[in-house]
């Protein structure tokens, strides 16, 4: 059974650009959550999608957005990139809604560097 | 590998000893807690969870203790092995929504 796949693994962008990251959940999982991980702030919740609908949202500016497709694959987009957006972006997939028990699995993340 | 925290508190233990990693959570209404392990270059991996109606839960070599009075969570690892070296995060959530993660503790196991 394939795990959670995030692409690309590494990305370098320039300030002001926009970026799209992709997450393919484990087959059969319908919930995808996104997190930002930085050395200073740790893991911070961005948003969660379930059945193509955003169910929860963290405290990030509107430059951060996401969507989920009918096959449960999810993308997150960051517009007008800032240096502070440099981070490891992780997605987690689970069967149900919410980060529940053993059902949640994380991908390896996309390392975004903004220069 | 990926850097998950340059200024994390570090716990160093000898192989074979027991490890205790602590976490203080912030929301007294939190009703669900999870411990994750993150190795360098990998995403977090679920270890064990506990609901607020429990104060102790045991897994394989791991035990989680919850003290709601002081909003404290701990992870005990028995007979720590070199493969246990990683960063450990606790996460708190309310009604399975909006999980918040602690900053993490780096466990260093000395052979």
Coordinates of C-alpha atoms in Angstrom, one line a residue:
Chain A
X1 CA 0.0 0.0 0.0
X2 CA 1.6 3.3 -1.1
X3 CA 2.1 5.9 1.5
X4 CA 1.3 9.6 1.3
X5 CA 3.2 11.2 -1.6
X6 CA 4.1 14.8 -1.7
X7 CA 5.6 16.5 -4.8
X8 CA 8.0 18.1 -5.3
X9 CA 10.4 17.2 -2.5
X10 CA 12.4 20.4 -2.9
X11 CA 11.5 23.7 -4.4
X12 CA 13.3 27.1 -4.6
X13 CA 11.2 30.2 -5.4
X14 CA 11.8 33.9 -5.5
X15 CA 10.0 36.4 -3.4
X16 CA 6.7 37.5 -5.0
X17 CA 6.2 34.3 -6.9
X18 CA 3.5 31.8 -6.2
X19 CA 3.9 28.0 -5.7
X20 CA 1.7 25.0 -5.8
X21 CA 2.4 21.8 -3.8
X22 CA 0.7 18.5 -4.3
X23 CA -0.3 15.7 -1.9
X24 CA -1.6 12.3 -2.9
X25 CA -3.2 10.6 0.1
X26 CA -3.2 6.9 0.8
X27 CA -5.7 5.1 -1.3
X28 CA -9.1 5.2 0.3
X29 CA -8.2 8.1 2.6
X30 CA -10.5 11.1 2.1
X31 CA -9.1 13.6 4.5
X32 CA -6.0 15.6 3.8
X33 CA -4.4 18.1 6.2
X34 CA -1.6 20.5 5.6
X35 CA 1.0 21.7 8.0
X36 CA 3.9 24.1 7.9
X37 CA 7.0 23.2 9.9
X38 CA 9.7 25.7 10.7
X39 CA 12.5 25.6 13.3
X40 CA 11.1 28.6 15.1
X41 CA 7.4 27.8 15.1
X42 CA 7.3 24.0 14.9
X43 CA 4.4 22.3 13.3
X44 CA 1.5 24.6 12.5
X45 CA -1.9 23.6 11.1
X46 CA -2.8 25.2 7.8
X47 CA -6.1 23.6 6.7
X48 CA -7.9 20.3 6.3
X49 CA -9.9 19.0 3.4
X50 CA -12.5 16.3 3.4
X51 CA -14.5 15.2 0.4
X52 CA -13.4 18.3 -1.6
X53 CA -14.5 20.7 1.1
X54 CA -12.3 22.7 3.5
X55 CA -13.4 21.6 7.0
X56 CA -10.9 23.4 9.2
X57 CA -8.5 26.3 8.8
X58 CA -5.6 27.5 10.8
X59 CA -4.4 31.0 11.4
X60 CA -2.6 31.7 8.2
X61 CA -3.1 34.6 5.8
X62 CA -5.2 34.4 2.7
X63 CA -2.1 33.9 0.6
X64 CA -2.3 30.3 1.7
X65 CA -5.0 28.3 0.0
X66 CA -5.8 24.8 -0.9
X67 CA -8.2 22.5 -2.7
X68 CA -9.0 18.9 -2.9
X69 CA -10.0 16.9 -6.0
X70 CA -12.6 14.2 -6.4
X71 CA -9.8 11.6 -6.1
X72 CA -8.8 13.1 -2.7
X73 CA -5.6 14.4 -4.1
X74 CA -4.9 17.9 -2.6
X75 CA -3.0 20.9 -3.6
X76 CA -1.9 23.9 -1.6
X77 CA -1.0 27.2 -3.1
X78 CA 1.0 30.1 -1.7
X79 CA 0.8 33.4 -3.5
X80 CA 3.1 36.4 -3.3
X81 CA 5.8 34.4 -1.5
X82 CA 7.7 35.9 1.4
X83 CA 11.1 34.9 2.8
X84 CA 9.2 33.7 5.9
X85 CA 7.3 31.1 3.9
X86 CA 10.5 29.0 3.7
X87 CA 9.6 25.8 5.5
X88 CA 8.8 22.2 5.3
X89 CA 5.2 21.7 4.2
X90 CA 3.7 18.4 5.3
X91 CA 0.5 16.8 4.5
X92 CA -1.3 14.1 6.4
X93 CA -4.0 11.8 5.2
X94 CA -6.6 9.9 7.1
X95 CA -9.7 7.9 6.5
X96 CA -12.1 10.2 8.3
X97 CA -12.5 13.7 9.2
X98 CA -10.0 15.1 11.7
X99 CA -6.6 13.8 12.8
X100 CA -7.8 10.7 14.4
X101 CA -5.7 7.9 16.0
X102 CA -3.7 5.6 13.9
X103 CA -5.5 6.6 10.7
X104 CA -3.3 9.7 10.1
X105 CA -0.2 9.3 8.1
X106 CA 2.2 12.0 7.1
X107 CA 4.1 12.4 3.9
X108 CA 7.8 13.3 3.7
X109 CA 7.1 16.9 3.0
X110 CA 8.1 19.5 0.5
X111 CA 11.0 21.7 1.4
X112 CA 10.2 25.2 0.1
X113 CA 13.0 27.8 0.1
X114 CA 12.1 31.4 -0.8
X115 CA 15.1 33.5 -1.9
Chain B
X1 CA 18.1 15.2 6.2
X2 CA 15.5 17.8 7.0
X3 CA 16.1 20.1 10.0
X4 CA 13.0 20.0 12.2
X5 CA 14.3 22.3 14.9
X6 CA 17.6 23.9 15.5
X7 CA 16.9 25.0 19.1
X8 CA 14.9 22.1 20.5
X9 CA 15.4 20.8 24.0
X10 CA 17.4 17.7 23.9
X11 CA 17.2 14.6 26.0
X12 CA 20.2 12.3 26.0
X13 CA 19.9 8.8 27.3
X14 CA 22.0 5.6 27.3
X15 CA 20.8 2.7 25.2
X16 CA 18.7 0.4 27.3
X17 CA 17.6 3.1 29.8
X18 CA 14.1 4.4 30.0
X19 CA 13.2 7.8 28.4
X20 CA 10.6 10.2 29.6
X21 CA 9.6 13.1 27.3
X22 CA 7.4 15.8 28.7
X23 CA 4.9 18.1 27.1
X24 CA 2.8 20.9 28.5
X25 CA -0.4 21.6 26.6
X26 CA -2.3 24.9 26.6
X27 CA -6.0 24.3 26.2
X28 CA -7.9 22.8 29.2
X29 CA -10.7 21.9 26.8
X30 CA -8.4 19.6 24.7
X31 CA -9.8 16.1 24.6
X32 CA -7.4 14.2 22.5
X33 CA -3.7 13.9 22.5
X34 CA -1.2 12.3 20.2
X35 CA 2.6 11.7 20.3
X36 CA 4.5 11.7 17.1
X37 CA 8.0 10.7 16.2
X38 CA 9.9 12.5 13.4
X39 CA 13.2 11.2 12.1
X40 CA 15.5 13.3 10.0
X41 CA 14.2 13.6 6.5
X42 CA 10.8 12.0 7.2
X43 CA 7.4 13.2 8.1
X44 CA 6.0 12.7 11.6
X45 CA 4.9 9.2 12.5
X46 CA 2.1 8.3 14.9
X47 CA 3.3 6.6 18.1
X48 CA 0.4 6.6 20.5
X49 CA -2.7 8.6 21.4
X50 CA -4.9 9.1 24.5
X51 CA -8.3 10.6 25.1
X52 CA -9.0 13.0 28.0
X53 CA -11.1 10.4 29.8
X54 CA -8.0 8.4 30.4
X55 CA -4.9 9.1 32.4
X56 CA -2.6 6.3 31.1
X57 CA -2.3 4.3 27.9
X58 CA 0.3 1.7 27.0
X59 CA 1.6 0.6 23.7
X60 CA 4.6 -1.5 22.7
X61 CA 7.5 -0.2 24.7
X62 CA 5.7 3.2 25.1
X63 CA 3.4 4.6 27.7
X64 CA 1.6 7.9 27.6
X65 CA 0.5 9.6 30.9
X66 CA -2.0 12.5 31.0
X67 CA -2.4 14.8 33.9
X68 CA -5.3 17.1 33.2
X69 CA -4.9 19.0 36.4
X70 CA -1.6 20.5 35.4
X71 CA -2.2 20.1 31.6
X72 CA 0.8 17.8 31.3
X73 CA 1.5 14.9 29.0
X74 CA 4.4 12.5 29.0
X75 CA 5.8 9.8 26.8
X76 CA 7.7 7.0 28.4
X77 CA 9.9 4.8 26.2
X78 CA 11.1 1.6 27.8
X79 CA 14.6 0.1 27.0
X80 CA 15.4 3.0 24.6
X81 CA 17.2 1.9 21.4
X82 CA 19.3 3.8 18.9
X83 CA 16.4 3.7 16.5
X84 CA 14.4 5.8 18.9
X85 CA 16.6 8.8 18.2
X86 CA 14.3 11.4 16.7
X87 CA 12.3 14.5 17.5
X88 CA 9.1 13.8 19.5
X89 CA 6.1 16.0 19.3
X90 CA 2.9 16.0 21.3
X91 CA -0.3 17.3 19.7
X92 CA -3.5 18.4 21.4
X93 CA -6.9 18.7 19.8
X94 CA -10.4 19.5 20.7
X95 CA -13.3 17.5 19.2
X96 CA -10.8 16.2 16.6
X97 CA -10.4 19.6 15.1
X98 CA -7.4 21.9 14.7
X99 CA -4.6 20.0 16.2
X100 CA -1.8 22.0 17.7
X101 CA 1.6 20.6 18.0
X102 CA 4.3 21.3 20.7
X103 CA 7.7 22.4 19.6
X104 CA 9.2 19.0 20.1
X105 CA 12.0 17.4 22.0
X106 CA 15.0 15.8 20.5
X107 CA 15.9 12.4 21.9
X108 CA 19.5 11.3 21.5
X109 CA 20.3 7.7 22.3
X110 CA 23.9 7.0 23.1
X111 CA 25.1 3.5 22.3

